[in-house]
Amino acid sequence: MIIHIDMDYFFAQAEELRHPEYTGKIIVVCVYSGRTPDSGVVSTVNYEGRRYGVHSGMPIFKARKRAPPQDSVFLPVDHEYYGEISDRIDSVVTEYAEISGRTSIDEWFIRAEGDAEPLARKIKQAIREKTGITCSAGVAPSMLGAKMAAGMRKPDGFLFVDEAAERKMIEDSDIEKVVGIGEKTAEALHGLGVETVKNLKKLDRMLLVEKFGKKSGSWLIALAEGRYGELLEYSEGEQSEVSRIGTLKEKTRDASEMLEKIAEMEGDNQAWLKQHNKFFRTLAIAFVTEDMKNHSRSLSFKSPKGWTGDFREEEMKLIREFLAGNPLAVRRIGIRYANLVDVSGQKTLAGEL
Ligand code: TTP
Ligand code: MG
């Protein structure tokens, strides 16, 4: 079984965590472009704000019109801080799960070999206890099913679906709600009379391939035929960062030992980038100190970096910078590439998300 974890209104909840004085207020987290004081878009908003119709991707000036000013706080995004919380959640997930992957700053997939439901509940609770913020969890036979299940009960939700329930959930779903189907694909399918996944079954297979090309057409056929496990490769397309974390032989303040561990793991990150035709802009190093606290240091490059680069110098700089500001020894160390840029030039279904 697969467990999917998705944090609730993540950036806004992270802001609530460090600003308890804003409890009950509408929190709108914004990416300001700087052109005018209100230029830019909404990154996310808490559920108080969603009730007024404020949502991700909306222009800030529009959000200002919808959210009552006396009850609202508008804050700029702080990726460094959200990244640190994400790392803290990642340590909780990796503590409980044998095989897991972080697929964006606020999402994890976990492969559960044994009894998945109690494991998922345990992880959900541990995240709440150790980080103070809530998530929604979905458990299903496939990645697609788990992700959709997690989305059905938000916020602070939990949904377990077995094979039959997963099939019903996906078949009854509106086509545009299926993870991996973008706006354009959904529109084209509406044009063919398809509203739900069930309707897709009636379409001629050849027509799907003709209309959407071999790759996307085959993806839709697998969806129609209920081969949900095969859709996994596409949902990876959403991944906006790739990271590895490892435990050092013993706790240390020796920068070259840390660098050696990073070099061991970096190959995995680079292989992943190459396989998925991605470059990255942000390089981050995560540190878990002997008191089990998480820290991270990052830098961003002006132009995206490829999968063959050597970043020893930058990594050393980040490690030294961290050690200079923290007196403790380091127990675990991680390497993360974020702000990924697609360089394949090919549009896939997932790329439309
Ligand atoms: P999501 O998980 O899509 O959204 P969310 O966590 O805010 O809300 P939900 O409870 O529905 O899961 O995205 C995670 C974070 O990514 C989100 O907190 C902010 C950021 N984000 C953007 O910056 N722009 C966007 O358009 C979206 C969708 C998300
Ligand atoms: Mg989320």
Coordinates of C-alpha atoms in Angstrom, one line a residue, residues 144-350:
L144 CA -2.6 8.2 -7.6
G145 CA -5.2 6.8 -5.3
A146 CA -3.3 7.8 -2.2
K147 CA -2.8 11.3 -3.4
M148 CA -6.5 11.7 -4.3
A149 CA -7.6 10.2 -1.0
A150 CA -5.4 12.6 1.0
G151 CA -7.1 15.5 -0.9
M152 CA -10.6 14.3 -0.2
R153 CA -10.7 15.0 3.5
K154 CA -8.7 18.2 3.9
P155 CA -7.8 19.7 6.3
D156 CA -6.5 17.4 9.0
G157 CA -8.1 14.5 7.1
F158 CA -7.5 10.8 6.8
L159 CA -8.9 8.4 4.2
F160 CA -8.1 4.7 3.6
V161 CA -9.3 3.1 0.4
D162 CA -8.9 -0.5 -0.5
E163 CA -8.7 -1.6 -4.1
A164 CA -12.5 -1.6 -4.7
A165 CA -12.9 1.8 -2.9
E166 CA -10.0 3.2 -4.8
R167 CA -11.5 2.2 -8.1
K168 CA -14.9 3.8 -7.2
M169 CA -13.2 7.0 -5.9
I170 CA -11.2 7.4 -9.2
E171 CA -14.0 6.4 -11.5
D172 CA -16.5 8.7 -9.9
S173 CA -14.0 11.6 -9.9
D174 CA -14.4 14.5 -12.3
I175 CA -11.8 14.3 -14.9
E176 CA -10.2 17.6 -14.0
K177 CA -9.7 16.5 -10.4
V178 CA -7.5 13.6 -11.5
V179 CA -3.9 14.3 -10.5
G180 CA -1.9 14.6 -13.6
I181 CA -4.6 15.9 -15.9
G182 CA -4.1 19.6 -16.7
E183 CA -6.6 22.2 -17.7
K184 CA -6.1 21.8 -21.5
T185 CA -6.5 18.0 -21.4
A186 CA -9.6 18.3 -19.2
E187 CA -11.1 20.8 -21.6
A188 CA -10.4 18.6 -24.6
L189 CA -11.9 15.6 -22.8
H190 CA -15.0 17.7 -21.9
G191 CA -15.3 18.4 -25.6
L192 CA -15.5 14.6 -26.2
G193 CA -18.3 14.3 -23.6
V194 CA -16.1 13.1 -20.8
E195 CA -17.0 14.5 -17.4
T196 CA -15.8 11.7 -15.1
V197 CA -13.2 8.9 -15.3
K198 CA -16.0 6.4 -15.9
N199 CA -17.0 8.3 -19.1
L200 CA -13.4 7.8 -20.3
K201 CA -14.0 4.1 -20.5
K202 CA -16.4 4.5 -23.3
L203 CA -14.0 6.4 -25.6
D204 CA -12.2 4.6 -28.4
R205 CA -8.6 3.8 -27.4
M206 CA -7.3 4.8 -30.9
L207 CA -9.1 8.2 -30.6
L208 CA -7.3 8.9 -27.3
V209 CA -3.9 8.2 -28.9
E210 CA -4.7 10.2 -32.0
K211 CA -6.0 13.2 -30.0
F212 CA -3.4 13.3 -27.2
G213 CA -0.4 11.6 -28.7
K214 CA 1.1 8.2 -27.8
K215 CA 2.5 9.1 -24.3
S216 CA -0.5 11.0 -22.9
G217 CA -3.0 8.8 -24.8
S218 CA -1.5 5.7 -23.2
W219 CA -1.7 7.3 -19.9
L220 CA -5.4 8.0 -20.3
I221 CA -6.0 4.5 -21.5
A222 CA -4.3 3.1 -18.3
L223 CA -6.5 5.4 -16.3
A224 CA -9.6 4.2 -18.1
E225 CA -8.6 0.6 -17.6
G226 CA -7.9 1.0 -13.9
R227 CA -4.1 0.3 -14.2
Y228 CA -3.5 3.0 -11.6
G229 CA 0.0 1.7 -10.6
E230 CA 1.3 2.6 -14.0
L231 CA 0.5 6.3 -13.7
L232 CA 3.1 6.8 -11.0
E233 CA 5.8 7.9 -13.4
Y234 CA 3.7 10.8 -14.4
S235 CA 2.8 12.0 -11.0
E236 CA 6.6 12.3 -10.4
G237 CA 6.5 15.2 -12.8
E238 CA 5.2 17.4 -10.1
Q239 CA 8.3 17.0 -8.0
S240 CA 9.8 20.4 -7.4
E241 CA 12.8 19.3 -5.5
V242 CA 15.0 16.2 -4.9
S243 CA 16.7 15.4 -1.7
R244 CA 18.7 12.8 0.2
I245 CA 19.5 12.7 3.9
G246 CA 22.0 10.3 5.6
T247 CA 23.4 9.6 9.1
L248 CA 27.1 10.3 9.7
K249 CA 29.3 7.6 11.1
E250 CA 29.4 9.5 14.3
K251 CA 28.4 13.0 15.3
T252 CA 31.0 15.5 14.1
R253 CA 32.1 19.1 13.5
D254 CA 34.5 18.0 10.8
A255 CA 33.4 19.8 7.5
S256 CA 35.3 17.3 5.3
E257 CA 33.5 14.3 6.8
M258 CA 30.2 16.0 6.1
L259 CA 31.3 16.8 2.5
E260 CA 32.2 13.2 2.0
K261 CA 28.8 12.0 3.1
I262 CA 27.2 14.6 0.8
A263 CA 29.3 13.4 -2.1
E264 CA 28.0 9.8 -1.5
M265 CA 24.4 11.0 -1.8
E266 CA 24.7 13.6 -4.4
G267 CA 25.0 11.1 -7.2
D268 CA 21.5 9.9 -6.5
N269 CA 20.1 13.5 -6.8
Q270 CA 22.0 14.0 -10.0
A271 CA 20.9 10.7 -11.5
W272 CA 17.3 11.7 -10.7
L273 CA 17.7 15.1 -12.4
K274 CA 19.2 13.5 -15.5
Q275 CA 16.5 10.9 -15.8
H276 CA 13.8 13.6 -15.4
N277 CA 15.4 16.3 -17.6
K278 CA 15.6 18.8 -14.8
F279 CA 18.1 21.5 -13.8
F280 CA 18.0 23.2 -10.4
R281 CA 18.6 26.7 -9.1
T282 CA 18.8 26.2 -5.3
L283 CA 21.3 24.1 -3.5
A284 CA 20.6 23.4 0.2
I285 CA 22.3 21.5 2.9
A286 CA 20.3 20.1 5.8
F287 CA 21.9 19.5 9.2
V288 CA 20.4 17.5 12.1
T289 CA 22.4 18.5 15.2
E290 CA 23.1 16.3 18.2
D291 CA 20.0 17.8 19.9
M292 CA 18.0 16.4 17.0
K293 CA 17.1 19.9 15.8
N294 CA 16.9 20.6 12.0
H295 CA 18.7 23.4 10.3
S296 CA 19.4 24.2 6.7
R297 CA 21.6 26.6 4.7
S298 CA 20.9 27.3 1.0
L299 CA 22.1 29.3 -1.9
S300 CA 20.6 30.0 -5.3
F301 CA 22.4 30.2 -8.6
K302 CA 21.6 32.9 -11.1
S303 CA 21.3 30.4 -13.9
P304 CA 20.0 26.8 -13.4
K305 CA 22.6 24.1 -12.9
G306 CA 22.8 20.8 -14.6
W307 CA 23.4 17.3 -13.4
T308 CA 27.1 17.1 -14.1
G309 CA 28.3 20.1 -12.0
D310 CA 30.7 20.0 -9.1
F311 CA 29.4 22.0 -6.2
R312 CA 32.0 21.1 -3.6
E313 CA 33.0 24.7 -3.2
E314 CA 29.5 25.9 -2.6
E315 CA 28.7 23.0 -0.3
M316 CA 31.8 23.7 1.8
K317 CA 30.8 27.3 2.1
L318 CA 27.4 26.4 3.4
I319 CA 28.8 23.9 5.9
R320 CA 31.3 26.4 7.2
E321 CA 28.7 29.1 7.4
F322 CA 26.5 26.7 9.4
L323 CA 29.3 25.6 11.8
A324 CA 30.3 29.2 12.4
G325 CA 26.8 30.0 13.7
N326 CA 26.1 26.8 15.6
P327 CA 28.3 25.2 18.4
L328 CA 26.8 21.7 18.2
A329 CA 28.0 18.5 16.5
V330 CA 26.1 17.3 13.5
R331 CA 24.4 13.8 13.5
R332 CA 22.7 13.7 10.1
I333 CA 23.3 15.6 6.9
G334 CA 21.2 16.1 3.8
I335 CA 21.6 17.5 0.3
R336 CA 18.6 19.1 -1.5
Y337 CA 18.2 20.6 -5.0
A338 CA 15.2 22.8 -5.2
N339 CA 13.6 25.2 -7.7
L340 CA 13.8 22.7 -10.4
V341 CA 13.6 23.8 -14.0
D342 CA 12.3 21.5 -16.8
V343 CA 14.8 21.2 -19.7
S344 CA 13.1 18.5 -21.7
G345 CA 11.1 20.9 -23.8
Q346 CA 8.4 18.2 -23.9
K347 CA 5.0 18.7 -22.5
T348 CA 3.6 15.7 -20.6
L349 CA 0.3 15.5 -18.9
A350 CA 1.9 16.1 -15.5

